[in-house]
CSV table of C-alpha atoms in Angstrom, one decimal:
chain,number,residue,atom,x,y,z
A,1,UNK,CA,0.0,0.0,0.0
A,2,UNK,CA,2.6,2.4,0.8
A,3,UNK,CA,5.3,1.2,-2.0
A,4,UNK,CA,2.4,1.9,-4.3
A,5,UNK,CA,2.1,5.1,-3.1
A,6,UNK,CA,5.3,5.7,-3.3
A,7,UNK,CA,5.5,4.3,-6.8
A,8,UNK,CA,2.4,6.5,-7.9
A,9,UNK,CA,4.1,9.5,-6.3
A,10,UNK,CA,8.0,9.2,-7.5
A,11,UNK,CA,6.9,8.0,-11.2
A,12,UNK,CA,4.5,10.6,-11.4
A,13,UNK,CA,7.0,13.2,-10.5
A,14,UNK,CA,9.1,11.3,-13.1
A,15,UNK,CA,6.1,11.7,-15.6
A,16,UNK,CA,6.1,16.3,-14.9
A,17,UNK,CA,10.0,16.0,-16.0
A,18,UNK,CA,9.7,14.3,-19.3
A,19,UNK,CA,7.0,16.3,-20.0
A,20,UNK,CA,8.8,19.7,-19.1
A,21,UNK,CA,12.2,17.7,-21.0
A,22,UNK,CA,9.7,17.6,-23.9
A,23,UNK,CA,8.4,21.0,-23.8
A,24,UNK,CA,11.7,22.1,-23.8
A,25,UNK,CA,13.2,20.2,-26.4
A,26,UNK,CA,10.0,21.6,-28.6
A,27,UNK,CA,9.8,25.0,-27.6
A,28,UNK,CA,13.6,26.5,-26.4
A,29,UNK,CA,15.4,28.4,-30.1
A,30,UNK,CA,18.8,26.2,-30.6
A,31,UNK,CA,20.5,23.8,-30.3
A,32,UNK,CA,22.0,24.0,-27.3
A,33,UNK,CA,19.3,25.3,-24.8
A,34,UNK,CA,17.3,22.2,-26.4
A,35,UNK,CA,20.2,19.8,-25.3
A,36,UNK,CA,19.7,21.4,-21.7
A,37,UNK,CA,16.7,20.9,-21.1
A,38,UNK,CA,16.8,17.2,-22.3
A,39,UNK,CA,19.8,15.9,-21.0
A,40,UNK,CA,18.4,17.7,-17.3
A,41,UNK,CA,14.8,16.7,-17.0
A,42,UNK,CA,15.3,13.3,-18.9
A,43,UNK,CA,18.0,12.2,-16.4
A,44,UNK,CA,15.7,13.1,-13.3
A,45,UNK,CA,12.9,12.1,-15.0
A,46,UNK,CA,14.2,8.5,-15.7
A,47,UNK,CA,15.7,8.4,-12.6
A,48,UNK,CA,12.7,9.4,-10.7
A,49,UNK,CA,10.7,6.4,-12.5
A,50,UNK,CA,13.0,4.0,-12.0
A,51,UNK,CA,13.7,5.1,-8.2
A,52,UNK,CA,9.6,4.4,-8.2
A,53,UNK,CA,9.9,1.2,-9.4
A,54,UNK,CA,12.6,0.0,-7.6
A,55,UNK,CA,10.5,-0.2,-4.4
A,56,UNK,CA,8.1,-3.0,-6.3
A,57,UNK,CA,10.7,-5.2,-7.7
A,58,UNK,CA,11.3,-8.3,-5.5
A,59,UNK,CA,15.1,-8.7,-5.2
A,60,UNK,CA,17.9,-6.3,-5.0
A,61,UNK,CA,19.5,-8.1,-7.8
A,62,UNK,CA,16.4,-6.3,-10.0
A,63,UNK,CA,16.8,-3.1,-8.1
A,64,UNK,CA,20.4,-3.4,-9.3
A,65,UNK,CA,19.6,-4.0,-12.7
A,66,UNK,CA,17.2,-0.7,-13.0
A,67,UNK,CA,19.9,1.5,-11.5
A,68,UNK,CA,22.0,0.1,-14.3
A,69,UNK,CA,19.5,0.7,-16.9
A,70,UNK,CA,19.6,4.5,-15.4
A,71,UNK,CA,23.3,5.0,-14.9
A,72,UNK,CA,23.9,3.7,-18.8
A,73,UNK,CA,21.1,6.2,-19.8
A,74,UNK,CA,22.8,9.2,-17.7
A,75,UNK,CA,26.4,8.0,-19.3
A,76,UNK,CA,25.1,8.0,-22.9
A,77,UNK,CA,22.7,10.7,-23.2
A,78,UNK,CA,25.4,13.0,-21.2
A,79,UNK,CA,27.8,11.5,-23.9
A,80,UNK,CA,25.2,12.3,-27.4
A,81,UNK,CA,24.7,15.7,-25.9
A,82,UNK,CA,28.5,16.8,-25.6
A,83,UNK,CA,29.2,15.3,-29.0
A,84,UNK,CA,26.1,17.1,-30.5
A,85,UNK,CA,26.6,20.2,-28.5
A,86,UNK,CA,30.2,20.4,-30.0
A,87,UNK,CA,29.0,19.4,-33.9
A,88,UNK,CA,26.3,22.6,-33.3
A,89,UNK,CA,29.2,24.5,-31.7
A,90,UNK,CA,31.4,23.9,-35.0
A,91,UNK,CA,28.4,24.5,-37.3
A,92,UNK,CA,27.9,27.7,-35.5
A,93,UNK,CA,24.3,27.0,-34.2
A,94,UNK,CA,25.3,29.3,-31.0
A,95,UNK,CA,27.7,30.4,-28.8
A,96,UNK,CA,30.6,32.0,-30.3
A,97,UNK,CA,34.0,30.2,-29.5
A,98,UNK,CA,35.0,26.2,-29.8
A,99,UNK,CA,38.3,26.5,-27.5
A,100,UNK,CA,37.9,25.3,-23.9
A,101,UNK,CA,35.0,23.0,-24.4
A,102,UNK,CA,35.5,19.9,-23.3
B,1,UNK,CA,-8.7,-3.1,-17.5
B,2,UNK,CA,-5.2,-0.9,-17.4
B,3,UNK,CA,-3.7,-3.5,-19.2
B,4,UNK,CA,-5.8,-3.7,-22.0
B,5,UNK,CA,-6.2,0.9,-21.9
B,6,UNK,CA,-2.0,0.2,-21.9
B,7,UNK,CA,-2.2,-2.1,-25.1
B,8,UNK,CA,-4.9,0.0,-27.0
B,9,UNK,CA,-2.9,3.2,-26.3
B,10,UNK,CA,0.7,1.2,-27.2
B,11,UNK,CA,-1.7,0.2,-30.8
B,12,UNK,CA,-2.7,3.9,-31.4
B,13,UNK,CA,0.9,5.3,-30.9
B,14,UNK,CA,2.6,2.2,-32.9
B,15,UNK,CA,-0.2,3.3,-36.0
B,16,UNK,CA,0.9,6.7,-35.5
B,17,UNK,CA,4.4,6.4,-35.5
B,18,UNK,CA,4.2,4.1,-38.4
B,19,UNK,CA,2.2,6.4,-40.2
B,20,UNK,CA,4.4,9.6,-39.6
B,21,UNK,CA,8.0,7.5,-40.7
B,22,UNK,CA,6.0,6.7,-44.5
B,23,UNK,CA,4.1,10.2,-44.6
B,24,UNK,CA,6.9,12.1,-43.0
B,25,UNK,CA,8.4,14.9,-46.1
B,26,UNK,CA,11.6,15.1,-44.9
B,27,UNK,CA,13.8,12.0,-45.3
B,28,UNK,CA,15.3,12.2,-41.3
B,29,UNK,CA,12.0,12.5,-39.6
B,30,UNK,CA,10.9,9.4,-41.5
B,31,UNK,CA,14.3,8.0,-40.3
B,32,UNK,CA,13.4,8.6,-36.6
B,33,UNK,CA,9.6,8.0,-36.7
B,34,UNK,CA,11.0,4.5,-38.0
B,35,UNK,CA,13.0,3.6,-35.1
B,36,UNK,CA,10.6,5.0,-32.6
B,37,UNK,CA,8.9,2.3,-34.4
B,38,UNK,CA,10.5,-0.4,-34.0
B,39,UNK,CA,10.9,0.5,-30.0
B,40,UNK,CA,7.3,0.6,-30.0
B,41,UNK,CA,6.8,-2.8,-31.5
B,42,UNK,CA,9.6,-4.2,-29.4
B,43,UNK,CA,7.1,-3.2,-26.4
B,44,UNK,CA,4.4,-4.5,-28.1
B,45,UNK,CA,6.3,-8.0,-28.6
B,46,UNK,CA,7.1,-7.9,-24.6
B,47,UNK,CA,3.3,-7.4,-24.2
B,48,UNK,CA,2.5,-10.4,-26.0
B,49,UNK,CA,5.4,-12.0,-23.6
B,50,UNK,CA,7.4,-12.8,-26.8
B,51,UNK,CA,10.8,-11.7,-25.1
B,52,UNK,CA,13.1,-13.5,-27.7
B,53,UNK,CA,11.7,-11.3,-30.6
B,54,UNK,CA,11.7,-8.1,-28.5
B,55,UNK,CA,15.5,-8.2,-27.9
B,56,UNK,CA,15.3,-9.1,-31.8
B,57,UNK,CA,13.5,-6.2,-32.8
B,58,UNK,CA,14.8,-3.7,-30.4
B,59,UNK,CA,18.2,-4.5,-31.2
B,60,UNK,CA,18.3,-5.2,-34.8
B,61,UNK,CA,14.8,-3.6,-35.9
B,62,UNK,CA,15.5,-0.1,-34.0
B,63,UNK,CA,19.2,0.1,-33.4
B,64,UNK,CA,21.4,-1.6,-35.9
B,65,UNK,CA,18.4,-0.6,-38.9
B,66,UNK,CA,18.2,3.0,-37.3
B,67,UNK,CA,21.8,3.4,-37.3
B,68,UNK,CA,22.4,1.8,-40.8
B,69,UNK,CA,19.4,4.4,-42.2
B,70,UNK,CA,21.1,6.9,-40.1
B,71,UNK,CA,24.9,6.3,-42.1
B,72,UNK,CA,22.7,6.7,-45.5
B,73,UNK,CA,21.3,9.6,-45.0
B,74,UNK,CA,24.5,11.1,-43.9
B,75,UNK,CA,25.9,9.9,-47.6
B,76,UNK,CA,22.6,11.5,-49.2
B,77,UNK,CA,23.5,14.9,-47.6
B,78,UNK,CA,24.2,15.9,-50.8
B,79,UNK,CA,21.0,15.3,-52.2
B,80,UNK,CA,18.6,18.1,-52.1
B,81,UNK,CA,16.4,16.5,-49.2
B,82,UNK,CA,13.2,18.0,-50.6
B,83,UNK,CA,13.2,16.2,-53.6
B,84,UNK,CA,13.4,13.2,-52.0
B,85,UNK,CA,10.0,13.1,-50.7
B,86,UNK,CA,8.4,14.2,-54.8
B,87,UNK,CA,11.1,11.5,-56.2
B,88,UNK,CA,8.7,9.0,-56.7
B,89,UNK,CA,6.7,9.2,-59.6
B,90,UNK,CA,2.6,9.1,-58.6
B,91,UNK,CA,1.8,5.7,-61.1
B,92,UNK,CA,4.7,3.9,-59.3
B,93,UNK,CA,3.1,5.4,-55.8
B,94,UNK,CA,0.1,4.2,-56.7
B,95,UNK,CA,1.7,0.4,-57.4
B,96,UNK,CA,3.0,1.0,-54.1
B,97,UNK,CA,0.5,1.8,-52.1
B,98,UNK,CA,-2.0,-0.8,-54.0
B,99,UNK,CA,0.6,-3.4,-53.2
B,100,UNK,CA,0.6,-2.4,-49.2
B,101,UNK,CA,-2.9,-2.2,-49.3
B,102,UNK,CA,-3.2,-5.8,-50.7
B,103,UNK,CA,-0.5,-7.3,-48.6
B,104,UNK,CA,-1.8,-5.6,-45.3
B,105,UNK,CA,-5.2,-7.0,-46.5
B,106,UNK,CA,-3.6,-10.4,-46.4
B,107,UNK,CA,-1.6,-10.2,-43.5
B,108,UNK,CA,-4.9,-9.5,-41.8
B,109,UNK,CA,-7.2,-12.0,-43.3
B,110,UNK,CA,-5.0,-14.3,-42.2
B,111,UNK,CA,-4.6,-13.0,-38.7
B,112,UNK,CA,-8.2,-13.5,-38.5
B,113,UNK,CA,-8.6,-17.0,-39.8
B,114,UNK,CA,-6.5,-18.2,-36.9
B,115,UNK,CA,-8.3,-19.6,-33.8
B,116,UNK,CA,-8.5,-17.3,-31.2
B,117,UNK,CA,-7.9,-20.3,-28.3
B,118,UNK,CA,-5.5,-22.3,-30.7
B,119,UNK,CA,-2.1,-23.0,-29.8
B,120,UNK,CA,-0.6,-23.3,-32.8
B,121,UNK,CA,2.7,-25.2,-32.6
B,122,UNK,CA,3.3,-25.1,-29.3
B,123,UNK,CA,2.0,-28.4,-27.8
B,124,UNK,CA,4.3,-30.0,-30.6
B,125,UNK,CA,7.4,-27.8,-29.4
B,126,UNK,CA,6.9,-28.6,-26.2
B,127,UNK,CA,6.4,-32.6,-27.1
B,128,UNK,CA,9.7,-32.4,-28.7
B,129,UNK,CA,11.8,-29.9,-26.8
B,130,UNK,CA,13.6,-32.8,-25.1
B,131,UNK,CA,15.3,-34.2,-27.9
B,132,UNK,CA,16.0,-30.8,-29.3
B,133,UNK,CA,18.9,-30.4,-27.1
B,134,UNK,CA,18.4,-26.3,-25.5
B,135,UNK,CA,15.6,-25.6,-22.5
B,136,UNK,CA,14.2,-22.2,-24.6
B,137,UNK,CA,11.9,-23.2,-27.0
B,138,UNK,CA,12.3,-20.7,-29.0
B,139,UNK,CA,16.0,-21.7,-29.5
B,140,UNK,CA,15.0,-25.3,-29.9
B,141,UNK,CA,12.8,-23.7,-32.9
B,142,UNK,CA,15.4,-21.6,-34.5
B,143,UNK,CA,18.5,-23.6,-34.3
B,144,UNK,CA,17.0,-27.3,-34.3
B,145,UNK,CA,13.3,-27.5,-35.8
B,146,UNK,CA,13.9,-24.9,-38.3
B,147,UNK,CA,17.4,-24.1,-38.5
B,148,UNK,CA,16.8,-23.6,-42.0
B,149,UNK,CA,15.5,-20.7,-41.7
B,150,UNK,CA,18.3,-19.1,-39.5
B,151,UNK,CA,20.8,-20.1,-41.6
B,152,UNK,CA,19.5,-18.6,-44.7
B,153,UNK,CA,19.2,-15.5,-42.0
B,154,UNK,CA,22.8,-15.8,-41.4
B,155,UNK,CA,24.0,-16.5,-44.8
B,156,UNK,CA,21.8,-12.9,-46.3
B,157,UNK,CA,24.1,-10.7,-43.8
B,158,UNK,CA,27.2,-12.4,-45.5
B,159,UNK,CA,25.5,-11.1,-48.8
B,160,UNK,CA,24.6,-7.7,-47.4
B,161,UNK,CA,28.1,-7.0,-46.5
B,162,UNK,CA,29.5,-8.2,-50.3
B,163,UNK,CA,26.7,-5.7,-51.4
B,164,UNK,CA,28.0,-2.8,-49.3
B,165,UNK,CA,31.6,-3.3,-50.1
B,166,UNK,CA,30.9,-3.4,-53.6
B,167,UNK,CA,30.3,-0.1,-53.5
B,168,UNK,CA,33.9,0.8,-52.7
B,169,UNK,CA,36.1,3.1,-55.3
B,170,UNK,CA,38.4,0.9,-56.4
B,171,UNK,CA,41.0,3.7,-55.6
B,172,UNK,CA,39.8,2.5,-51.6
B,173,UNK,CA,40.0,-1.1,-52.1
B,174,UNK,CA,42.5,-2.5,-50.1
B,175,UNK,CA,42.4,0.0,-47.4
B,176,UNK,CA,40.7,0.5,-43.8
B,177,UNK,CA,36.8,-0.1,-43.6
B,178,UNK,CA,34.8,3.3,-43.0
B,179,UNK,CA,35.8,6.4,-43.1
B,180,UNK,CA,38.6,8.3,-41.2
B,181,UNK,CA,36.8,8.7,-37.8
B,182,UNK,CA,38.0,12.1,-36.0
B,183,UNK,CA,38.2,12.0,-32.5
B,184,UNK,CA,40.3,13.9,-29.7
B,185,UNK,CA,42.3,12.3,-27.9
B,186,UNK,CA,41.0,11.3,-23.8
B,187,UNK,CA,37.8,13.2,-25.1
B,188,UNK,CA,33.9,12.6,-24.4
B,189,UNK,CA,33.9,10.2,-26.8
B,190,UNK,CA,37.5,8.2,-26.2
B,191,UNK,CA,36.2,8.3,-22.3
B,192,UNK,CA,32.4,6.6,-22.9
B,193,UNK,CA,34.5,4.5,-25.9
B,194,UNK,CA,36.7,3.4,-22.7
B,195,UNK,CA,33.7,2.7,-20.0
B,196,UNK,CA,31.0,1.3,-22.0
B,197,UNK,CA,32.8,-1.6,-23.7
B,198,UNK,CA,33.7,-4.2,-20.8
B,199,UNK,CA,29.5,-3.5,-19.9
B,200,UNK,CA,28.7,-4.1,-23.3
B,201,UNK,CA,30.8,-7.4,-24.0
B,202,UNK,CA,29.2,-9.2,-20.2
B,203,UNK,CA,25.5,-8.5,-21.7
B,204,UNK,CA,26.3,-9.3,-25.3
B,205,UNK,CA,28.0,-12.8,-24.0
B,206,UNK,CA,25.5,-13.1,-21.6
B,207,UNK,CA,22.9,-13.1,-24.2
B,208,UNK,CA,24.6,-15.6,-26.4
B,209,UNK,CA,25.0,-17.9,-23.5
B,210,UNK,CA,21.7,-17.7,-21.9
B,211,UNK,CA,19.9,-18.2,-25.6
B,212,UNK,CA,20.0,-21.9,-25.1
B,213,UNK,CA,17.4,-22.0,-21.6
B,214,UNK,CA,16.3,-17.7,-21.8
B,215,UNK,CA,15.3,-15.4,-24.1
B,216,UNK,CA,18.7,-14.2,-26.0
B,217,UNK,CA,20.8,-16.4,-28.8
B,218,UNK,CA,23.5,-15.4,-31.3
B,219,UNK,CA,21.3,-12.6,-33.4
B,220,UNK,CA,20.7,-10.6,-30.0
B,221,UNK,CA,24.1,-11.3,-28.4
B,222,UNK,CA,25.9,-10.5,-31.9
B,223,UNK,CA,24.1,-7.0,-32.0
B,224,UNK,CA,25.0,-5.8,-28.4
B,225,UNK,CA,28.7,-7.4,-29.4
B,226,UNK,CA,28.6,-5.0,-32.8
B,227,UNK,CA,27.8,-2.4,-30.7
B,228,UNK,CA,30.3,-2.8,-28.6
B,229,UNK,CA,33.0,-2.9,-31.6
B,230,UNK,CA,31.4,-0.4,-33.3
B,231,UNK,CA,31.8,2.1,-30.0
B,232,UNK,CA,35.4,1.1,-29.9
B,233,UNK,CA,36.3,2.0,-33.7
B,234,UNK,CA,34.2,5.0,-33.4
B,235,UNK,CA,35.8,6.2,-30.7
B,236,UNK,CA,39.1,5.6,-32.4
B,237,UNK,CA,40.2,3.3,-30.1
B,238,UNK,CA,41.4,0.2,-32.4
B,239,UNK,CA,42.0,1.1,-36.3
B,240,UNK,CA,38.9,-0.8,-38.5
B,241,UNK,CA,40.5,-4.2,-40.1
B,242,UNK,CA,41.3,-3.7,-44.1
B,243,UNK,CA,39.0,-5.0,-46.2
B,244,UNK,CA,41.0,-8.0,-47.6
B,245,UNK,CA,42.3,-9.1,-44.3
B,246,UNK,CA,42.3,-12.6,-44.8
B,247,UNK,CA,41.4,-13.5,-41.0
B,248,UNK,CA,38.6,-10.7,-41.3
B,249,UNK,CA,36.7,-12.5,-43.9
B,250,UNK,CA,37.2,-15.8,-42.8
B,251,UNK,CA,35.6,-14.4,-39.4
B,252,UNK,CA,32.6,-13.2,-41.5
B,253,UNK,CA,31.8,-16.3,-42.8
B,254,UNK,CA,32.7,-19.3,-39.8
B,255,UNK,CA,29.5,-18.9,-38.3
B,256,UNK,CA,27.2,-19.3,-41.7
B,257,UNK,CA,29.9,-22.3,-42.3
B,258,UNK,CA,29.7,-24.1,-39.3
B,259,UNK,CA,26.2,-23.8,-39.4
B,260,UNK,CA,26.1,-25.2,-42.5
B,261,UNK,CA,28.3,-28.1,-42.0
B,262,UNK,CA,26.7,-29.3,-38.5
B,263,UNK,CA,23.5,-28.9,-41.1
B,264,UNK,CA,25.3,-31.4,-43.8
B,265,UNK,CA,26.3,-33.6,-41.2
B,266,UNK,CA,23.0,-34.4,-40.1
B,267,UNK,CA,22.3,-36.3,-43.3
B,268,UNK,CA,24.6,-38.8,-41.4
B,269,UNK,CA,21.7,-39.1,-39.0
B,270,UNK,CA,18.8,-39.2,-41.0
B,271,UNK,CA,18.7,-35.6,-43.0
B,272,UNK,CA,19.8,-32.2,-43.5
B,273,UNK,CA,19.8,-30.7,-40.0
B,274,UNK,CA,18.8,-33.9,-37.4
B,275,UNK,CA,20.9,-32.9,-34.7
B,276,UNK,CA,20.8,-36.6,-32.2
B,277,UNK,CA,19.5,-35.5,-28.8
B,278,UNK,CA,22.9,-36.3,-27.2
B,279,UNK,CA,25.1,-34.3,-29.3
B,280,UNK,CA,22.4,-31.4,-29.9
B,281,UNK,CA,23.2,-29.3,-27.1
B,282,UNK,CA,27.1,-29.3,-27.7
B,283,UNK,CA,26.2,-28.7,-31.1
B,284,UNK,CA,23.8,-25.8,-31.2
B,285,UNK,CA,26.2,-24.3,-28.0
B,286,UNK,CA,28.9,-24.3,-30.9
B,287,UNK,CA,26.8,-22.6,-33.7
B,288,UNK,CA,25.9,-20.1,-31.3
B,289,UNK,CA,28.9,-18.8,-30.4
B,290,UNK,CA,30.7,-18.6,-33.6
B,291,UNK,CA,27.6,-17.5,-35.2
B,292,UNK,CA,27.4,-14.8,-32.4
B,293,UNK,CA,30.8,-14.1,-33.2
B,294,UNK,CA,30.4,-14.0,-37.3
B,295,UNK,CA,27.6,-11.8,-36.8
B,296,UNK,CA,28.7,-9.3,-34.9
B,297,UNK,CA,31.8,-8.7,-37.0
B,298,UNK,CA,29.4,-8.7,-40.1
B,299,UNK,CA,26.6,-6.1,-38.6
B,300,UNK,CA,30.1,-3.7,-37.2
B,301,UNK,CA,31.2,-3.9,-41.1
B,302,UNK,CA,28.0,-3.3,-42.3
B,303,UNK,CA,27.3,0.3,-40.2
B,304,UNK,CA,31.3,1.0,-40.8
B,305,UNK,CA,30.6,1.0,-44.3
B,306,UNK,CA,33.1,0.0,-47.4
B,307,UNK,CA,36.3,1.5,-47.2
B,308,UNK,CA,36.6,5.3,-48.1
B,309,UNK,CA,40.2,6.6,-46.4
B,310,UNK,CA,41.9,8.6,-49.1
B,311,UNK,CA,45.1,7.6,-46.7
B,312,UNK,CA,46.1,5.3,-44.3
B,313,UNK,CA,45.2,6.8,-40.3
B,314,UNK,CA,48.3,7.2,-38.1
């Protein structure tokens, strides 16, 4: 009863981030303000999920397995959005200078 | 109740999506619409509980596909992108579209004809999984009932890849597959190159291992395993192999081979492809693997493209 509320409660907060990640993405003017608000709300957001359905899975071993499933998102969406953010960077989508950019 | 709202709502959005990659103008949206796709069907497959050709389709539908369509539209960039979508001319459209329409209208007649409560061939799987030599049936199906058909599976991505490379200039032949990748040195790229790989090749053997009692097998395994080699030559972190390395090729083509040859040696025991019941599991173990192996090399050349280096990289 209470892990479901928790579930209903964590997901649901996961849910308001993708939607604001999606907004964002559809709304913001270049490249790299889209890349922000992706990269930001769908970490939390997909952590936020996951964190609320890690309280209904019945081992740790599965709990394990979702925080994998969220650390390899975080590691390759923060990974796309510094190669893409660059690739803009060189097209000259925004921002003026390439040096010092890692 | 939720379940069946969840499966109507996944139905709408997999019409939707399907509709927007052949509808979509521009040549990329139909490119993404089309793996968002093939994600959306891979959910419907788990739905159904049909976690073998989930992996399948995620991996190979959405990923592998996505990226391939991905590579070719970068190679079309100098196409005017525009014209791509008026290309066709409307009497071949309407062949098209007549020829969707009837096999659609086909597909669904016979979905309908089937019995709702039947089982298909299930009870006759099950009957025989014991002597097939593996614990998932749907291994048992694919490398021992009808390991004809995953052979001639096998045996078209050897094809694919002699298609790709012959579009090579013959001034590249000779040389290192793909083209000359860029990347700074200990950068974003070099880094995730450097972390992802040992995750990659656990899950990738994993999957070939635990094909023959779980959902997984040589096709999903191989995929995650091209992944993994694909990441690594991306990131610049092993030089691609020349095209007419000898061990390269003969890496292409052990899996199709041994597959074949386990299937000739069956006619000792009665026909193409009888696999005895005490051999069968040592046997289809072995296919896996150097199937899994073949194919992942294959699907890495196929994304990596025929060679295109004007020179040799450092």
């Amino acid at each position: 009863m209470i892990t479901d509320a928790l579930t209903i409660v964590l997901t649901g907060t996961g849910l308001i981030f993708f939607v604001a990640g999606t907004v964002g993405l559809l709304r913001f003017p270049d490249t790299h303000s889209r890349l922000h608000a992706l990269t930001k709300a769908d970490n939390l957001g997909l952590g936020l999920v996951i964190a609320g359905l890690m309280v209904q899975v019945p081992s740790p071993l599965d709990a394990g397995k979702l925080v994998l499933v969220w650390a390899l998102a975080i590691l390759a969406a923060g990974t796309t959005a510094q190669l893409v953010a660059r690739s803009a960077l060189k097209k000259g989508q925004s921002a003026p200078d390439d040096e010092g950019m890692q | 109740m939720i379940d069946s709202l969840f499966d109507l709502v996944l139905c709408a959005l997999i019409i939707f999506v399907a509709f927007a990659a052949v509808s979509g103008r521009d040549l990329f949206t139909a490119i993404v619409f089309f793996i968002v796709y093939g994600l959306m069907v891979a959910i419907a497959w788990l739905r159904l509980e049909a976690i073998d050709v989930a992996l399948a389709e995620a991996a190979i539908g959405a990923g592998l596909t996505g990226v391939l369509l991905l590579g070719a539209y970068g190679r079309f960039k100098n196409i005017d992108a525009a014209r791509m979508g008026s290309w066709v001319p409307l009497p071949v459209l309407i062949v098209i579209a007549l020829a969707a329409t009837g096999l659609s209208a086909a597909v669904g007649v016979v979905l309908i004809a089937l019995d709702p409560n039947g089982l298909g061939l299930i009870p006759a799987v099950n009957a025989n999984i014991a002597q097939s030599g593996v614990f998932n049936p749907v291994t048992a199906v694919l490398l021992n009932f009808r390991a004809y058909d995953t052979l001639l599976e096998s045996i078209v991505l050897v094809v694919a890849l002699v298609g790709v490379w012959t579009l090579a200039d013959n001034s590249a032949w000779g040389q290192r597959v793909g083209k000359t990748q860029s990347v700074r040195a200990n950068g974003v790229l070099q880094s995730f190159g450097r972390t992802l790989p040992p995750i990659g090749l656990m899950i990738g053997i994993y999957f070939v291992w635990a094909g023959s009692s779980q959902p997984g097998g040589a096709f999903q395994g191989g995929t995650i395993l091209a992944a993994v080699g694909l990441l690594s030559a991306m990131a610049g972190l092993f030089p691609p192999p020349r095209v007419n390395d000898a061990r390269l090729r003969l890496s292409v083509i052990a899996g199709p081979i041994l597959f074949l040859a386990v299937a000739i040696a069956g006619t000792a025991w009665g026909g193409m492809f009888v696999l005895p019941a005490d051999l069968a599991y040592g046997l289809i173990l072995a296919i896996e693997i150097v199937l899994a192996l073949s194919i992942a090399i294959t699907l890495m050349l196929l994304v990596l493209g025929p060679p295109e280096m004007t020179e040799t990289p450092q």
